[in-house]
Amino acid sequence: MDYTESFLEEYLESFDRLKRKDRLQSSLPLPTMSEIKNLTVSLMALFFPGQRETMDKAVLKLAVSESYHKASSILMDAAFKAIRYESPDKSQDLCLEEAEGYIKHLTAKLPEIRRLLKLDAEAGFDGDPAARSVHEVILCYPALHAITVHRVAHELFREGLPIIPRMMNEIAHSQTGIDIHPGAEIGESFFIDHGTGVVIGETTVIGKHVKLYQGVTLGALSIPKKDTLSETETKKRHPTIEDNVTIYAGSTILGDITIGHDTIIASNAWIKDSIPAESMVITARPEIKVRPIRREE
Amino acid sequence: MDYTESFLEEYLESFDRLKRKDRLQSSLPLPTMSEIKNLTVSLMALFFPGQRETMDKAVLKLAVSESYHKASSILMDAAFKAIRYESPDKSQDLCLEEAEGYIKHLTAKLPEIRRLLKLDAEAGFDGDPAARSVHEVILCYPALHAITVHRVAHELFREGLPIIPRMMNEIAHSQTGIDIHPGAEIGESFFIDHGTGVVIGETTVIGKHVKLYQGVTLGALSIPKKDTLSETETKKRHPTIEDNVTIYAGSTILGDITIGHDTIIASNAWIKDSIPAESMVITARPEIKVRPIRREE
Amino acid sequence: MDYTESFLEEYLESFDRLKRKDRLQSSLPLPTMSEIKNLTVSLMALFFPGQRETMDKAVLKLAVSESYHKASSILMDAAFKAIRYESPDKSQDLCLEEAEGYIKHLTAKLPEIRRLLKLDAEAGFDGDPAARSVHEVILCYPALHAITVHRVAHELFREGLPIIPRMMNEIAHSQTGIDIHPGAEIGESFFIDHGTGVVIGETTVIGKHVKLYQGVTLGALSIPKKDTLSETETKKRHPTIEDNVTIYAGSTILGDITIGHDTIIASNAWIKDSIPAESMVITARPEIKVRPIRREE
Amino acid sequence: MDYTESFLEEYLESFDRLKRKDRLQSSLPLPTMSEIKNLTVSLMALFFPGQRETMDKAVLKLAVSESYHKASSILMDAAFKAIRYESPDKSQDLCLEEAEGYIKHLTAKLPEIRRLLKLDAEAGFDGDPAARSVHEVILCYPALHAITVHRVAHELFREGLPIIPRMMNEIAHSQTGIDIHPGAEIGESFFIDHGTGVVIGETTVIGKHVKLYQGVTLGALSIPKKDTLSETETKKRHPTIEDNVTIYAGSTILGDITIGHDTIIASNAWIKDSIPAESMVITARPEIKVRPIRREE
Amino acid sequence: MDYTESFLEEYLESFDRLKRKDRLQSSLPLPTMSEIKNLTVSLMALFFPGQRETMDKAVLKLAVSESYHKASSILMDAAFKAIRYESPDKSQDLCLEEAEGYIKHLTAKLPEIRRLLKLDAEAGFDGDPAARSVHEVILCYPALHAITVHRVAHELFREGLPIIPRMMNEIAHSQTGIDIHPGAEIGESFFIDHGTGVVIGETTVIGKHVKLYQGVTLGALSIPKKDTLSETETKKRHPTIEDNVTIYAGSTILGDITIGHDTIIASNAWIKDSIPAESMVITARPEIKVRPIRREE
Amino acid sequence: MDYTESFLEEYLESFDRLKRKDRLQSSLPLPTMSEIKNLTVSLMALFFPGQRETMDKAVLKLAVSESYHKASSILMDAAFKAIRYESPDKSQDLCLEEAEGYIKHLTAKLPEIRRLLKLDAEAGFDGDPAARSVHEVILCYPALHAITVHRVAHELFREGLPIIPRMMNEIAHSQTGIDIHPGAEIGESFFIDHGTGVVIGETTVIGKHVKLYQGVTLGALSIPKKDTLSETETKKRHPTIEDNVTIYAGSTILGDITIGHDTIIASNAWIKDSIPAESMVITARPEIKVRPIRREE
């Protein structure tokens, strides 16, 4: 239609004008969210292969091998794109070699990750009176999905793979409402109940047997970015949560503080200072007034 | 590649080692999340068939019959798998017979569920000044999606169908941020505005004309699971909300208490004790200090 | 099966009975959520075309033209359905003409929307110490997805296109946990961190360089709908947030009040009155009691 | 683009001009080829349900019931459209009633059709030295696919269902190269080897235990259509093939003649006159000259 | 697995060895068959838009515009790839400009092509006593599909677009068994009955009102390619068929000869010499011997 | 509906009755045609990986590795099913071991198969004056598709893999109209022009540089199966075609005869006896009578 052509010209000129400033468009493609989504699907199947017709050892090997090859094939392709995008001057051979390096590293870690995920699933079962079986936890609890994606993304993030770990966690965030930065270090037997609204920041460190409820934030105090960019990238800005800590719904823990081991934090607490081990943290509840209603507010 | 083969061996051995302990892998397949997602899609089409070209009575019958057969076909298959998984010693004939029993039960309830959903949609329209029509509520409000799935899942849960009701509600949770356990009993003309972060626990009982806002938790006080497993499964652990109650955003109601009818609870309240009927519950707001800014915190 | 036939009869009768009252079933189809979801996918590709093999200007034109035609083709079809549904007595020619009017209007706005989105992306990068590049913000931050959809939906809403803008925002809500009503006016360089649970109401007005965190509500005080329906549709019920305001996680701002420019609001604040410009709003934190744990609560 | 708009105007005018003459565009939609393709897929699954994990009787019932409901649901929808298109003045209720009549008729015939298909499969096995099992015939022989579709299409064609039977056979034609008009009557234990290029005309009658090879035509002599339209529709124009006849590759049988039972027709025969029963028909092969080659033709 | 790695090395080396000789792998991608298949689907929808809910003029414009944009978007992308592949040294801008030139040329021809296709459909209806309506011809006759694809491919081939016209016709060949080289010139009111096995060569010229049956070959006499490559590309090697000619099933017409107008050629004829106008060509049928069968051959 | 239930009962009983006789339904699933279709797609990508953005060696390795893993994963799964189906008493471990054996065997053959396919493609280019490039042959010639599938299927057939090789060739047959039994042995530089209707039987042996045209049959003389079943399985029943033979369209060569090297066979020949080497076989064309037409036949 008539307005189409003039629109396209003007719209494309706007790319030119804006590109000079920050080159939002690179000349090479990044992996897409849907590729990374398929990666997370293959990883779930790799760790929890219980969907095929029978699970005798022979068939299990078939299923696991298939999921492994699918996941590593997607990751290989995506890692190659991400590395090349980040460093357009690297040779293609070098990009591929590095991509294969990430696969090798991750492959070596898979048995350990699976061991951790089984402990996470058991922690979920032990911690929720409504859970009927470990299988229900694996199938139906968003936390296990988010943690599975995180444990893989974290390994790749630590090794320095660009952008893909963040994409992985954002996919899990979109599906579960649980937002875990791939930089966070999380110990074994971790669980989150319900989970919507949980935020776990980049430099968070979490010990063993920690349990969170929905709406918990493990965040940073606000830091102006401009002046401290290189510093903020390395500096610890988020809490350390020691072993056996439980944090109830809606609590906010901010800054590089430490919540000592075997501590319980009640819901809706707001904490900016370290808490000693074996504490019970109770919030003084805001008083409520109950008065007979008169149908207006 | 070289590391692949050794990985597969090691990885599979880890299944062996771990299986002895808790046999995470059963020998029979469960329904998959994507099957159950298709089930919820068919159910939405069954209750709200307004997408076909014309909706004269004749065509309506065609559309409804199609959705019904699709939904019952998926459910039949999934229920069969879930029952057989749960009771591997049952004969296939018995599993199928039981699966058909669930379909029959649900079929008998469908007209009543549809009646309830229409009341829910109207409650949504009446309760939101921004709603332009009941159709907008049906199409655009996540609450109606979550409630539709819940009302069906609840029927199946009550009859004892394993795992599928929980899968259904987790799908709705992932799509809407509203987490309703299929055990919860919910009366007519129920609505939730916005909805993200709402959690409704397994033994919650909700009366008629109740309205919730985003971030409301109807939860349990923490109970150690180990010692009380059989007890917790039957015991009421969550609140009872009587008729005509409104609960504003972010409030938390915990434990087997009762919120009396015709009560309004302000946002961010934290309640562990019963509230008499016809009350207005107001939170003493935490004082805020407003001071001129000096650009540092 | 036997119960099927009788079910269908009864179920369809229930449509008859209920239809008389509120004709939930219209005789003409509405656009479906999956059509509108495809629309949002095409819009994302139109604004951020960085996924194709190369991005030289020539290829960029190809990519942009393809996305534009896809988006406008879906919108044309959906707008036609929405208008015809809303006004069944309009001629088809008139419905199509009006649908094309919406496309023209939106087309004229696209370069400006893209300019705004680039500023939003830069604001996200500047505001998050964890962001490694603007591209990471575009790919991985749910806020940018929600804002992109909103900026388009808002244009269509302002022009009066029925129901589609609401469907668009509900799709973004489902994917990001960020719920922005298409009526809200939002200035340039806007950003939301994490985002889960954010609610922005219909008559909200937001200035430039505003930043929100997860769980922030910009809502209305409760108004009974029945008596004031026509009034509520036009009246401003939600806050005005002036330039350079930052609102931390979990804060609730209610009613037609004004938060003055250059103001910072701490997390979990609850505000019903206007705040002067250049203020720092600090919540008196509920005191916490920390006591040695004794393993019971 | 500039030429787009003017093209659309001119192109649409061409619809106007041409419509007056023969109204190629009706105002109501027909079933699509892809709908009918799905129908044939469901029918194959209904007759040969051997793809599911186990085939105990209980599971078989599940599989068959699912395929039956899928096939009848697609056919219901398609038949409704075809009837309404053919008779735009019929009420929707009547169209639906008639559509259901076709389903009922076909349902009653299904056990008999399945019996015939098993005999066809056995005939294929018996007739091809290369066949290793009846299952190979079912899975791998295009003839069985074409015959399955034909036996269903023929029932619907005989009852008068418009256009759908022809669409069904054209789908099988496209997939197998075997072109059987739905009007053809075909007896039990029928088989076609290889099949590419086989054509069987509308009024053909085929007895029991008939076998065809690739490239066989059972056609009509040329008849000018104009003057005899009503007559040609009813008149028998194609051959009758009696029981136990075998026709080798590439033979052409034309007109309303009879090939008597227990006859064998050699390949590449060209026959316009009836052949008595128990005949062997041998073609005088065109002489070949074999001479030493001299590398030019 | 162990053999995988060594296989990949050896397999890739074989690419190296072979590449030197004929560089089967170019460094730039070609359009894929599935892209071109989608193009043919869009073209069918553009010419025969009769599948949407209503076909009033307004809606027709919508449907046609959508199909046009889809088809031209796919073609633009594919043409760009094909041109760049053919001429890797051309600038991207030039490739795109040329691609757009093909679209413009084709767009200008579309009304004429549609006019021709309507005449083809009518010719199909007039020529087959079994056809019940022109709509049946459009939906169910493979010939119309093959001719539609050909008429578009021919326009693009004549303008010099590389490889895509051949891909288009090969897709139609795979679906219909009708193999028309895009170079063939075909006049109006053309039809092919059944069609399986028809071959029409590159330099064939066909007049108006020509009708072919299945298995007809319009081919070339064998020419050694090596010595005459440039010559063969331009030289006419296939027959000219004048107006009003009918050629029955299985006939073979070879070489640059002319079949005069108003001629009928019987089935299975083998013709290497021109035939004068208004001829009836009858094949002396190979005599058949009919003898009583004795159950051995 | 009412007739549904009684239909299902009767229909299922018919399974019972018929099963006793030949147990068409086994208790274990076979691979499906769509799985095997995906296998052929992956194989095409493995041999002709020219569709990705660039084809430098590094990226080539990535593409080839991906296709290889996809193809071997599908084949592993399908082979396992086929073996288990064929020998229900084998242990699952043994079935898997055997399946892996087929993969290993095929993997070792892949470089040789690719070498052959390149020669086939070049033969296609050399033999068709209309071919513009080897790439056009690879993309657009059905013969290359059929031969690719055949060369893989033949390896698997020779090793004894049940049913899958036949399924592979039937898929190629459906897509190309070329029907090659996987048992046929075919030498290098083989090509088929157009191809529709070609049939190559199980025990055919074809030398190097052989070229066929459409409609050529290399078949068996008819043998009654019953009495000679075990014999027919092993006995050579089809022709041997020596090196450098060309067979033109529509010729039929039957029985275990030999066509000597460097021979040319004209179209439509019918041959049951061996032909010496270096022969030119010319068919005495059936005389045609050309007479002035009188507009009736």
PDB file of C-alpha atoms in Angstrom, chain B residues 184-185 199-207 216-221 236-242 247 252-259 271-274:
ATOM      1  CA  ALA B 184      -8.640 -26.175  47.063  1.00  0.00           C
ATOM      2  CA  GLU B 185     -12.441 -25.815  47.174  1.00  0.00           C
ATOM      3  CA  VAL B 199      -0.786 -18.927  45.981  1.00  0.00           C
ATOM      4  CA  ILE B 200      -3.784 -20.955  47.173  1.00  0.00           C
ATOM      5  CA  GLY B 201      -2.945 -24.045  49.237  1.00  0.00           C
ATOM      6  CA  GLU B 202      -4.315 -27.571  49.113  1.00  0.00           C
ATOM      7  CA  THR B 203      -6.882 -27.478  51.938  1.00  0.00           C
ATOM      8  CA  THR B 204      -8.105 -23.929  51.359  1.00  0.00           C
ATOM      9  CA  VAL B 205     -11.884 -23.458  51.301  1.00  0.00           C
ATOM     10  CA  ILE B 206     -13.266 -20.388  49.532  1.00  0.00           C
ATOM     11  CA  GLY B 207     -16.927 -19.307  49.596  1.00  0.00           C
ATOM     12  CA  VAL B 216      -2.214 -12.892  47.860  1.00  0.00           C
ATOM     13  CA  THR B 217      -1.089 -16.035  49.696  1.00  0.00           C
ATOM     14  CA  LEU B 218      -3.560 -18.429  51.297  1.00  0.00           C
ATOM     15  CA  GLY B 219      -0.954 -20.701  52.866  1.00  0.00           C
ATOM     16  CA  ALA B 220      -0.067 -23.055  55.674  1.00  0.00           C
ATOM     17  CA  LEU B 221       2.076 -22.466  58.698  1.00  0.00           C
ATOM     18  CA  LYS B 236      -6.734 -28.953  57.057  1.00  0.00           C
ATOM     19  CA  ARG B 237      -3.716 -26.664  57.017  1.00  0.00           C
ATOM     20  CA  HIS B 238      -4.992 -23.669  55.011  1.00  0.00           C
ATOM     21  CA  PRO B 239      -7.582 -20.909  55.594  1.00  0.00           C
ATOM     22  CA  THR B 240     -11.315 -20.881  55.063  1.00  0.00           C
ATOM     23  CA  ILE B 241     -12.511 -17.737  53.307  1.00  0.00           C
ATOM     24  CA  GLU B 242     -16.250 -17.178  53.673  1.00  0.00           C
ATOM     25  CA  ILE B 247      -8.429  -9.542  49.837  1.00  0.00           C
ATOM     26  CA  THR B 252      -0.806 -13.283  53.456  1.00  0.00           C
ATOM     27  CA  ILE B 253      -3.335 -15.467  55.297  1.00  0.00           C
ATOM     28  CA  LEU B 254      -1.783 -18.448  57.016  1.00  0.00           C
ATOM     29  CA  GLY B 255      -3.061 -21.580  58.736  1.00  0.00           C
ATOM     30  CA  ASP B 256      -6.445 -23.199  59.345  1.00  0.00           C
ATOM     31  CA  ILE B 257      -8.216 -20.002  60.304  1.00  0.00           C
ATOM     32  CA  THR B 258     -11.479 -18.475  59.095  1.00  0.00           C
ATOM     33  CA  ILE B 259     -12.020 -15.112  57.443  1.00  0.00           C
ATOM     34  CA  ILE B 271      -2.912 -12.678  59.282  1.00  0.00           C
ATOM     35  CA  LYS B 272      -2.545 -15.815  61.385  1.00  0.00           C
ATOM     36  CA  ASP B 273      -5.793 -15.581  63.391  1.00  0.00           C
ATOM     37  CA  SER B 274      -9.430 -15.846  62.417  1.00  0.00           C
TER      38      SER B 274
END
